[in-house]
Amino acid sequence: MDDVLTAVLQRHNFLTFVIIFLWGFYIMLTRYNLVKKLVGMYLVQTSVIFFLVTISAKRGATAPILLSTTAPIDPSAYANPLPHVLTLTAIVVGVATLGVALALCSAIYQTYGSLDEEEILKKLE
Amino acid sequence: MSRHFPALLFLIPLFAAISMPVVCLKHRGWSRPIALGALSAMVGVSILNLSNIIENGEIRYAFSGWASPIGIEWVADVLASLILVALSLLGLLALIFAGPTAPKDLGGRIVHFYTLILLLISSLTGIVFAGDLFNLFVFLEVAALASYALVGVSGGKALFAAFRYLILGTLGASLYLLGVSYFYAASGTLNMADIAERLPHLLTSKAVVGGLLFMFIGLGIKMALVPFHAWLPDAYSYAPESVSPILASLVTKVALLGWVRIIYWVIGAKVIMNEIPILLLVGVFGSLAAVIGAVLALTQTNLKRMFAYGGISHIGIILIGISQGNATGFVGGVFYLLNDAVMQAALFFLAGMAICHYGVRTVEDFGRVGRQAPWLTGSLVIISLGMIGLPPTGGFFGKWYIILGALEAKNYLAVGAILLSTLLTLAYFVKLFDRIFRDNSSSSDALNHEPPLQFKWCLGLTSAAIMLLGLFSDPIVSLLLTQALPPGL
């Protein structure tokens, strides 16, 4: 039990990811308001992006731009740029999804006069 | 020139989609000719591409000349090219079908509709060709965004269905991305071929197994595998009639193809058969989906919902074929995927024609018009033969090879699941035919005018394709067996 606990606490970045992910998932499951569901969805997306950043972070590393072409290259001095680029793309995808979702929400509000899931379901029948 | 066909296949619909809102700002009527032209060009190029690849072997297309582990790579092999021919042909048919229905469904949003359809087709092309896990994610999301918008484009009841689809689809995409980042953390690369090379040394890593599971759940939501299928029936049955054929026939199948790429080309046949028992999981989920989907289809009273559940059960049958771990089952699964794409398109053409032309939405009412509508009933006979899997159709040969594969793998539970699902499919089609042939009420006057020519063409061509896939199953299967098998199978 102690081993598990120390293993978890040593990886506090993963722990944070799990908490944010589950928090978002919980909001998506339990809230009836559609915009609140979207907040939960965005938390889930953000948690995955956070995970991508956290596995690529390095202490004391900097942007991968070589200042001198002759000096030997020390890999530990530079951060890996690829996960950061992936993060950027994932953020763009997330924003596009949120845009479509908000447009749908506003259309739903104009059609049903409510954003509450139960009220909408009542009107659908 | 022929080397650039894969990129061309993606760029034709993409450019048409991007230019459409600008060109059609003043002339709304131009949107349809542009879309039809782009898709016809795509059909031509995809056929040329397939024949080129059968002759000269696969193309690994490096974008902007950056070679594979650094740049983004597309893999155009026989499997991808064959699926792409089906994709572009079905896309063209769906556009032809939308001719009479779209103005009625969508009114002033016709330009949006054609733009989104072209965007959807170009991103599906991207999924089929992707040789990079992250590239696959991006195209999955573009395809998903286009489908959310297409489901909701007509407003009304569809809006809420589209919202639910969006919530679940985004959850699936996030889980897939999480799986990809696990793979990246373990292997340090995203290129499929590169991961496949490094993976044998990483099998002790829990990140690989965990990542694979997250990808399975994520893509499972996208392909509407049974415990995650809740978004599909609402989305497809409330979607406008011009939209549901293309969604039903292509979107879930292409997500399934992405999963096939990951297990057989990234993880590799040897590993999944000996080290990571993921095939067992896929097989169990597939068997459940095949049976539960068919049971749910039997209980439906709405025509489109019934067909949507039929599609869910067929996803299960394809997965059973894929999961047998031998060449026969794999080829059967892929061949059935092609057949299912055609059959789903045909079923939703049929439902769309019943709704738009005859104003019929339920199974009960369908019986009322069935006898007076020869095109409807005639094509329903052929489609049901294919869905049940009777000999002259392609559906039979797909199921046949899947069952042979399952027997070869001594997987009798899977054989039982396929047979049970076949019986249940028979049951829900019998329910439909029972309504048609038992109904004796005299014809109503609304039925006397002929259905539009486009409806007849679409139904006729898809029904013919169901038969032709059966008649020419031998050359297609032997092509798949000789040239499209994953390495090590």
XYZ file of C-alpha atoms in Angstrom:
614
model
C 0.000 0.000 0.000
C 2.819 2.372 0.958
C 4.631 1.588 -2.294
C 1.560 2.460 -4.322
C 1.060 5.669 -2.389
C 4.647 6.849 -2.826
C 4.552 5.844 -6.519
C 1.446 7.963 -7.003
C 2.711 10.921 -5.009
C 6.014 10.968 -6.857
C 4.094 11.387 -10.108
C 2.082 14.396 -8.995
C 1.767 15.611 -12.598
C -0.061 12.398 -13.577
C -2.195 12.695 -10.467
C -3.195 16.223 -11.489
C -4.071 14.960 -14.960
C -6.267 12.186 -13.548
C -8.057 14.609 -11.218
C -8.794 17.152 -13.970
C -9.910 14.405 -16.382
C -12.265 12.757 -13.892
C -13.560 16.123 -12.724
C -14.493 17.041 -16.307
C -16.012 13.607 -16.908
C -18.081 13.916 -13.705
C -19.421 17.310 -14.797
C -20.325 15.894 -18.228
C -22.256 13.042 -16.616
C -24.102 14.816 -13.841
C -25.060 18.302 -15.064
C -28.270 18.841 -16.968
C -27.375 22.270 -18.307
C -25.863 21.915 -21.785
C -23.329 24.716 -21.337
C -22.135 23.129 -18.071
C -21.696 19.863 -19.977
C -19.514 21.762 -22.426
C -17.396 23.072 -19.554
C -16.868 19.474 -18.458
C -15.993 18.463 -22.024
C -13.463 21.254 -22.270
C -11.887 20.163 -18.964
C -11.465 16.633 -20.361
C -9.799 17.984 -23.498
C -7.570 20.307 -21.485
C -6.507 17.499 -19.167
C -5.223 15.458 -22.124
C -3.340 18.499 -23.429
C -1.896 18.979 -19.932
C -0.749 15.356 -20.007
C 1.027 15.918 -23.344
C 2.827 18.961 -21.949
C 3.743 17.249 -18.710
C 5.449 14.256 -20.342
C 7.639 16.547 -22.413
C 8.626 19.099 -19.774
C 12.271 19.211 -18.711
C 13.834 21.143 -15.852
C 16.241 23.826 -17.037
C 15.630 23.188 -20.733
C 15.027 25.901 -23.288
C 13.583 26.287 -26.773
C 15.360 24.073 -29.336
C 17.250 26.816 -31.186
C 20.949 26.195 -31.652
C 22.968 29.290 -30.799
C 26.192 27.946 -32.201
C 26.640 25.405 -34.974
C 30.097 24.335 -33.842
C 29.600 23.602 -30.134
C 28.557 20.008 -29.279
C 24.815 19.583 -28.823
C 23.573 18.739 -25.335
C 20.091 17.172 -25.609
C 19.217 17.818 -21.974
C 19.509 21.582 -22.527
C 16.643 21.680 -25.035
C 12.957 20.887 -24.627
C 11.409 18.436 -27.086
C 9.453 20.634 -29.522
C 7.202 17.909 -30.970
C 4.761 17.469 -28.019
C 4.396 21.244 -27.836
C 3.465 21.408 -31.496
C 0.990 18.544 -30.974
C -0.447 20.481 -28.044
C -0.951 23.506 -30.261
C -2.806 21.421 -32.845
C -4.898 19.741 -30.142
C -5.838 23.154 -28.729
C -6.932 24.327 -32.171
C -9.042 21.180 -32.621
C -10.546 21.718 -29.162
C -11.436 25.338 -29.882
C -13.072 24.354 -33.194
C -15.139 21.698 -31.414
C -16.174 24.195 -28.742
C -17.197 26.651 -31.452
C -19.443 24.098 -33.169
C -20.838 23.055 -29.773
C -21.703 26.620 -28.770
C -23.344 27.224 -32.149
C -25.463 24.108 -31.573
C -26.308 25.317 -28.049
C -27.483 28.675 -29.317
C -29.592 26.988 -32.015
C -31.060 24.645 -29.360
C -31.883 27.630 -27.140
C -33.618 29.419 -30.023
C -35.625 26.305 -30.888
C -36.595 25.059 -27.417
C -36.265 28.162 -25.259
C -34.178 26.276 -22.714
C -30.741 24.794 -22.175
C -31.863 22.271 -19.576
C -31.579 18.701 -20.853
C -34.690 17.434 -19.056
C -36.886 20.268 -20.318
C -35.659 19.735 -23.877
C -36.333 15.998 -23.656
C -39.852 16.775 -22.385
C -40.463 19.056 -25.368
C -39.049 16.470 -27.793
C -41.763 13.972 -26.930
C 2.131 12.214 -61.846
C 0.692 8.939 -60.573
C 2.917 9.318 -57.513
C 0.864 12.319 -56.428
C -2.552 10.650 -56.695
C -3.029 10.204 -52.907
C -2.464 13.907 -52.220
C -4.627 14.810 -55.226
C -7.480 12.669 -53.908
C -7.442 14.680 -50.695
C -6.963 18.071 -52.328
C -9.782 17.832 -54.918
C -12.662 17.777 -52.393
C -10.803 20.065 -49.980
C -10.300 22.815 -52.571
C -13.859 22.457 -53.785
C -15.057 22.767 -50.169
C -12.949 25.843 -49.448
C -13.813 27.646 -52.661
C -17.519 26.840 -52.410
C -18.631 29.536 -49.894
C -16.753 32.184 -51.904
C -17.866 31.131 -55.374
C -21.451 30.443 -54.349
C -21.921 33.647 -52.380
C -23.881 35.182 -55.254
C -24.850 32.083 -57.233
C -26.346 29.503 -54.923
C -27.154 27.217 -57.838
C -23.486 26.640 -58.642
C -22.858 24.662 -55.447
C -24.337 21.422 -56.768
C -22.432 21.311 -60.105
C -19.176 22.142 -58.298
C -19.692 19.368 -55.733
C -20.710 16.824 -58.376
C -17.761 17.798 -60.566
C -15.278 17.486 -57.704
C -16.616 14.083 -56.663
C -16.643 12.778 -60.264
C -13.018 13.844 -60.652
C -12.267 12.085 -57.363
C -13.915 8.865 -58.562
C -11.765 8.950 -61.716
C -8.536 9.619 -59.841
C -9.291 6.986 -57.189
C -9.792 4.298 -59.858
C -6.549 5.335 -61.617
C -4.819 5.318 -58.229
C -6.055 1.802 -57.424
C -4.903 0.371 -60.757
C -1.559 2.156 -60.410
C -1.012 0.744 -56.919
C -2.015 -2.785 -57.892
C 0.561 -2.605 -60.687
C 3.423 -0.734 -59.039
C 3.041 -1.460 -55.341
C 2.255 0.872 -52.436
C 3.111 4.566 -52.376
C 4.554 6.156 -49.248
C 3.815 9.811 -49.784
C 6.004 12.220 -47.817
C 4.405 15.655 -47.583
C 6.594 18.558 -48.784
C 9.414 16.091 -49.269
C 10.138 15.596 -45.556
C 11.056 11.933 -45.207
C 9.082 9.659 -42.926
C 10.043 9.787 -39.237
C 10.320 13.599 -39.306
C 7.666 14.557 -41.819
C 4.053 13.460 -42.152
C 3.644 10.353 -44.224
C 0.660 8.908 -46.061
C 0.501 5.224 -46.924
C -1.465 4.381 -50.048
C -1.550 0.584 -50.198
C -4.069 -1.709 -51.915
C -6.377 -1.765 -48.870
C -6.548 2.041 -48.569
C -6.962 2.538 -52.331
C -9.742 -0.039 -52.574
C -11.643 1.558 -49.673
C -11.123 4.947 -51.286
C -12.735 3.832 -54.563
C -15.786 2.736 -52.548
C -15.700 5.968 -50.528
C -15.655 8.263 -53.560
C -18.308 6.264 -55.451
C -20.657 6.236 -52.440
C -19.973 9.933 -51.856
C -20.945 10.681 -55.470
C -24.132 8.612 -55.168
C -25.046 10.364 -51.913
C -24.658 13.728 -53.664
C -26.826 12.572 -56.567
C -29.447 11.403 -54.059
C -29.344 14.782 -52.322
C -30.471 16.515 -55.542
C -34.229 16.268 -54.935
C -34.085 15.997 -51.128
C -31.641 18.741 -50.141
C -33.715 21.788 -51.180
C -36.685 20.379 -49.245
C -34.628 19.538 -46.126
C -32.311 22.475 -45.979
C -33.786 25.427 -47.821
C -31.297 28.287 -47.782
C -28.505 26.243 -46.227
C -27.740 24.344 -49.405
C -24.267 25.871 -49.827
C -23.367 24.945 -46.226
C -24.541 21.415 -46.919
C -22.353 20.886 -49.990
C -19.349 22.510 -48.314
C -19.644 20.228 -45.283
C -20.148 17.082 -47.385
C -16.977 17.835 -49.380
C -15.067 18.597 -46.187
C -16.281 15.309 -44.687
C -15.163 13.340 -47.760
C -11.729 14.954 -47.842
C -11.124 14.266 -44.149
C -12.286 10.643 -44.528
C -9.701 10.345 -47.324
C -7.154 11.611 -44.819
C -8.136 8.950 -42.252
C -7.860 6.183 -44.849
C -4.385 7.254 -45.978
C -2.912 8.462 -42.662
C 0.428 6.867 -41.792
C 0.868 8.789 -38.577
C -1.099 8.425 -35.345
C -1.499 12.135 -34.685
C -2.454 12.849 -38.290
C -5.177 10.229 -37.876
C -6.450 12.108 -34.797
C -6.639 15.419 -36.666
C -8.572 13.920 -39.579
C -10.875 12.025 -37.198
C -11.738 15.335 -35.583
C -12.247 17.190 -38.872
C -14.538 14.382 -40.064
C -16.373 14.419 -36.730
C -16.852 18.218 -36.781
C -18.253 18.029 -40.311
C -20.636 15.232 -39.253
C -21.874 17.092 -36.143
C -22.668 20.089 -38.299
C -24.285 17.923 -41.004
C -26.550 16.189 -38.467
C -27.659 19.522 -37.050
C -27.838 21.476 -40.305
C -31.604 21.225 -40.720
C -32.428 22.282 -37.132
C -35.388 20.958 -35.135
C -35.056 17.629 -33.363
C -31.721 16.947 -35.004
C -30.041 19.727 -33.019
C -30.185 17.884 -29.718
C -29.080 14.625 -31.367
C -26.127 16.485 -32.882
C -25.228 17.910 -29.466
C -25.179 14.452 -27.875
C -23.133 13.129 -30.782
C -20.686 15.984 -30.235
C -20.297 15.350 -26.496
C -19.670 11.619 -26.949
C -17.548 12.062 -30.077
C -15.293 14.574 -28.338
C -14.899 12.248 -25.361
C -13.845 9.519 -27.818
C -11.372 11.808 -29.541
C -9.870 12.857 -26.189
C -9.407 9.214 -25.174
C -7.804 8.452 -28.546
C -5.434 11.409 -28.119
C -4.578 10.161 -24.632
C -3.710 6.767 -26.148
C -1.532 8.471 -28.759
C 0.350 10.409 -26.080
C 0.951 7.144 -24.157
C 2.426 5.663 -27.335
C 4.527 8.761 -27.856
C 5.778 8.653 -24.267
C 6.765 5.005 -24.687
C 8.295 5.091 -28.160
C 9.228 8.707 -28.902
C 7.684 8.696 -32.363
C 4.265 9.020 -33.978
C 4.883 7.500 -37.389
C 3.061 4.147 -37.631
C 5.868 2.283 -39.385
C 8.439 3.751 -36.990
C 6.447 2.694 -33.899
C 6.019 -0.777 -35.386
C 9.803 -1.018 -35.649
C 10.459 0.102 -32.076
C 7.574 -1.700 -30.423
C 9.102 -5.192 -30.017
C 11.520 -3.733 -27.464
C 8.773 -1.953 -25.534
C 6.333 -4.752 -24.833
C 7.043 -4.719 -21.099
C 5.903 -1.094 -20.957
C 2.486 -0.626 -19.386
C 2.132 2.567 -21.418
C 1.754 0.563 -24.650
C -1.019 -1.662 -23.290
C -2.750 1.278 -21.587
C -2.487 3.436 -24.685
C -3.903 0.650 -26.837
C -6.901 0.313 -24.504
C -7.578 4.057 -24.537
C -7.376 4.073 -28.339
C -9.799 1.149 -28.495
C -12.361 2.917 -26.308
C -11.897 6.195 -28.195
C -12.272 4.639 -31.636
C -15.022 2.378 -30.244
C -17.095 5.491 -29.558
C -16.360 6.771 -33.077
C -17.380 3.482 -34.717
C -20.461 3.057 -32.444
C -19.404 -0.218 -30.884
C -22.150 -1.552 -28.643
C -21.679 -0.153 -25.163
C -20.734 3.207 -26.756
C -23.349 3.324 -29.512
C -25.921 5.568 -27.808
C -25.275 8.592 -30.045
C -25.815 6.824 -33.374
C -29.548 5.971 -33.647
C -30.716 9.475 -32.700
C -28.117 11.217 -34.832
C -28.835 9.131 -37.936
C -32.598 9.030 -37.629
C -33.046 12.770 -36.974
C -30.398 13.831 -39.507
C -31.794 15.236 -42.776
C -32.570 12.582 -45.395
C -29.864 13.910 -47.703
C -27.222 13.499 -44.992
C -27.906 10.149 -43.338
C -26.835 7.862 -46.260
C -23.296 9.249 -46.391
C -22.924 9.271 -42.591
C -24.252 5.741 -42.168
C -22.238 4.209 -44.969
C -18.881 5.875 -44.402
C -18.123 7.530 -41.071
C -18.248 4.537 -38.710
C -16.562 2.201 -41.215
C -13.644 4.537 -41.784
C -13.102 4.837 -38.003
C -13.088 1.024 -37.912
C -10.465 1.014 -40.677
C -8.326 3.310 -38.491
C -8.529 0.738 -35.697
C -7.534 -2.058 -38.123
C -4.498 0.016 -39.137
C -3.491 0.444 -35.502
C -3.757 -3.184 -34.418
C -2.322 -4.805 -37.541
C 0.116 -2.231 -38.898
C 1.301 -0.468 -35.718
C 1.130 -3.207 -33.092
C 1.616 -5.996 -35.629
C -0.010 -9.379 -36.140
C 2.650 -11.327 -34.214
C 2.366 -9.198 -31.081
C -1.431 -9.173 -30.872
C -1.558 -12.938 -31.294
C 1.138 -13.802 -28.787
C 1.846 -10.963 -26.349
C -1.084 -8.562 -25.973
C -4.475 -10.336 -26.133
C -6.300 -7.328 -27.618
C -7.877 -9.494 -30.352
C -9.813 -11.428 -27.717
C -11.279 -8.174 -26.394
C -12.157 -6.979 -29.920
C -13.765 -10.332 -30.689
C -15.904 -10.327 -27.530
C -17.076 -6.746 -28.107
C -17.739 -7.593 -31.760
C -19.874 -10.626 -30.873
C -21.846 -8.591 -28.340
C -22.393 -5.795 -30.863
C -23.498 -8.214 -33.590
C -26.197 -9.761 -31.403
C -27.338 -6.765 -29.319
C -27.518 -4.444 -32.342
C -29.750 -6.921 -34.190
C -31.996 -7.441 -31.136
C -32.446 -3.684 -30.772
C -33.172 -3.361 -34.504
C -35.954 -5.912 -34.136
C -37.694 -3.809 -31.480
C -37.757 -0.555 -33.480
C -40.855 0.866 -35.114
C -39.159 3.776 -36.897
C -37.667 2.808 -40.270
C -34.443 4.842 -40.027
C -33.811 3.763 -36.426
C -34.220 0.112 -37.419
C -31.635 0.489 -40.179
C -29.299 2.406 -37.846
C -29.333 -0.476 -35.336
C -28.767 -2.879 -38.251
C -25.606 -0.919 -39.037
C -24.473 -1.209 -35.402
C -24.829 -4.988 -35.519
C -22.849 -5.146 -38.770
C -19.952 -3.206 -37.213
C -19.820 -6.107 -34.742
C -19.696 -8.678 -37.557
C -16.805 -6.839 -39.248
C -14.926 -6.742 -35.924
C -15.458 -10.494 -35.469
C -13.800 -11.055 -38.847
C -10.901 -8.726 -38.045
C -10.285 -10.324 -34.653
C -9.749 -13.939 -35.755
C -6.037 -13.395 -36.300
C -5.851 -15.287 -39.588
C -5.845 -14.240 -43.225
C -9.289 -15.693 -44.035
C -11.037 -13.833 -41.227
C -9.202 -10.602 -41.971
C -10.080 -10.670 -45.676
C -13.673 -11.590 -44.825
C -13.872 -8.645 -42.418
C -12.501 -6.158 -44.947
C -14.727 -7.511 -47.732
C -17.729 -7.297 -45.431
C -16.768 -3.715 -44.590
C -16.993 -2.820 -48.305
C -20.341 -4.602 -48.569
C -21.698 -3.003 -45.438
C -20.791 0.479 -46.680
C -22.829 -0.191 -49.851
C -25.720 -1.817 -47.959
C -26.004 0.978 -45.395
C -26.009 3.571 -48.176
C -28.743 1.574 -49.967
C -30.844 1.218 -46.786
C -30.729 4.930 -46.036
C -31.451 5.796 -49.699
C -34.498 3.581 -49.313
C -35.558 5.212 -46.046
C -34.907 8.670 -47.503
C -37.037 7.889 -50.543
C -39.817 6.502 -48.319
C -39.783 9.676 -46.211
C -39.317 12.294 -48.921
C -41.441 10.826 -51.676
C -44.069 8.790 -49.846
C -44.082 10.548 -46.476
C -43.601 7.287 -44.592
C -41.539 7.100 -41.410
C -42.602 3.970 -39.532
C -42.527 0.277 -40.291
C -46.328 0.231 -40.027
C -46.821 2.886 -42.704
C -44.120 1.385 -44.878
C -46.337 -1.649 -45.383
C -49.127 0.640 -46.544
C -47.175 2.034 -49.509
C -44.843 -0.894 -50.121
C -47.048 -2.660 -52.625
C -47.655 0.410 -54.737
C -43.982 1.335 -54.899
C -42.159 -1.209 -57.069
C -38.780 0.568 -56.799
C -38.988 0.584 -53.027
C -40.032 -3.041 -52.639
C -37.772 -4.365 -55.406
C -34.636 -2.813 -53.980
C -35.693 -3.778 -50.448
C -35.716 -7.432 -51.562
C -32.144 -7.187 -52.865
C -30.849 -5.189 -49.897
C -32.438 -7.593 -47.424
C -30.832 -10.540 -49.242
C -27.500 -8.774 -48.759
C -28.131 -7.829 -45.127
C -29.233 -11.356 -44.211
C -26.414 -12.834 -46.273
C -27.982 -15.052 -48.905
C -25.830 -16.495 -51.716
C -25.868 -14.266 -54.786
C -25.005 -11.151 -52.784
C -21.713 -9.843 -51.439
C -22.977 -10.048 -47.862
C -23.040 -13.829 -48.104
C -19.412 -14.120 -49.207
C -18.248 -11.690 -46.508
C -19.990 -13.678 -43.778
C -18.791 -16.938 -45.348
C -15.117 -15.970 -45.130
C -15.576 -14.574 -41.613
C -17.142 -17.865 -40.463
C -14.392 -19.862 -42.202
C -11.813 -17.713 -40.387
C -13.560 -18.231 -37.051
C -13.669 -22.004 -37.613
C -9.985 -21.948 -38.505
C -9.275 -20.161 -35.223
C -11.582 -22.643 -33.398
C -13.621 -19.699 -32.164
C -17.068 -21.310 -32.025
C -18.589 -18.545 -29.902
C -17.971 -16.055 -32.721
C -19.581 -18.429 -35.250
C -22.591 -18.680 -32.965
C -22.791 -14.886 -32.640
C -22.766 -14.444 -36.433
C -25.452 -17.085 -36.957
C -27.625 -15.607 -34.203
C -27.246 -12.111 -35.606
C -28.113 -13.450 -39.091
C -31.314 -15.002 -37.741
C -32.246 -11.767 -35.984
C -31.556 -9.791 -39.178
C -33.843 -12.184 -41.015
C -36.451 -11.559 -38.320
C -36.515 -7.784 -38.714
C -36.687 -7.957 -42.478
C -39.489 -10.508 -42.239
C -41.265 -7.978 -40.023
C -40.977 -5.411 -42.838
C -42.100 -7.804 -45.605
C -44.927 -9.040 -43.440
C -46.291 -5.502 -43.288
C -45.972 -5.071 -47.053
C -47.591 -8.303 -48.199
C -50.277 -8.620 -45.562
C -51.616 -5.128 -46.062
C -54.720 -5.193 -48.233
C -55.886 -1.605 -48.038
C -56.576 -0.022 -51.422
C -53.999 2.323 -52.884
C -54.155 5.946 -51.944
C -54.107 8.575 -54.663
C -50.898 10.268 -53.510
C -48.821 7.405 -54.814
C -49.534 7.749 -58.470
C -46.707 10.050 -59.443
C -43.343 8.519 -60.230
C -40.371 8.957 -57.847
C -37.634 11.324 -59.111
C -35.055 9.846 -61.464
C -32.178 10.421 -58.994
C -33.847 8.197 -56.374
C -34.258 5.394 -58.901
C -30.650 5.707 -60.013
C -29.268 5.636 -56.479
C -31.370 2.691 -55.366
C -30.771 0.813 -58.623
C -27.021 1.326 -58.582
C -26.535 0.373 -54.930
C -28.749 -2.713 -55.349
C -26.761 -3.666 -58.439
C -23.536 -3.117 -56.493
C -24.728 -5.496 -53.748
C -25.251 -8.191 -56.410
C -22.042 -7.380 -58.329
C -19.924 -7.535 -55.167
C -21.262 -11.057 -54.764
C -20.699 -12.080 -58.390
C -17.180 -10.620 -58.448
C -16.305 -11.620 -54.903
C -13.599 -13.994 -56.150
C -11.304 -11.423 -57.817
C -11.769 -8.933 -54.951
C -11.052 -11.513 -52.253
C -8.022 -12.886 -54.065
C -6.735 -9.332 -54.588
C -7.116 -8.709 -50.841
C -5.513 -12.068 -50.019
C -2.477 -11.488 -52.208
C -1.847 -7.768 -51.836
C -3.696 -6.248 -48.888
C -2.756 -8.494 -45.978
C -0.938 -6.885 -43.054
C 2.661 -8.007 -42.519
C 3.011 -11.244 -40.568
C -0.521 -12.545 -41.127
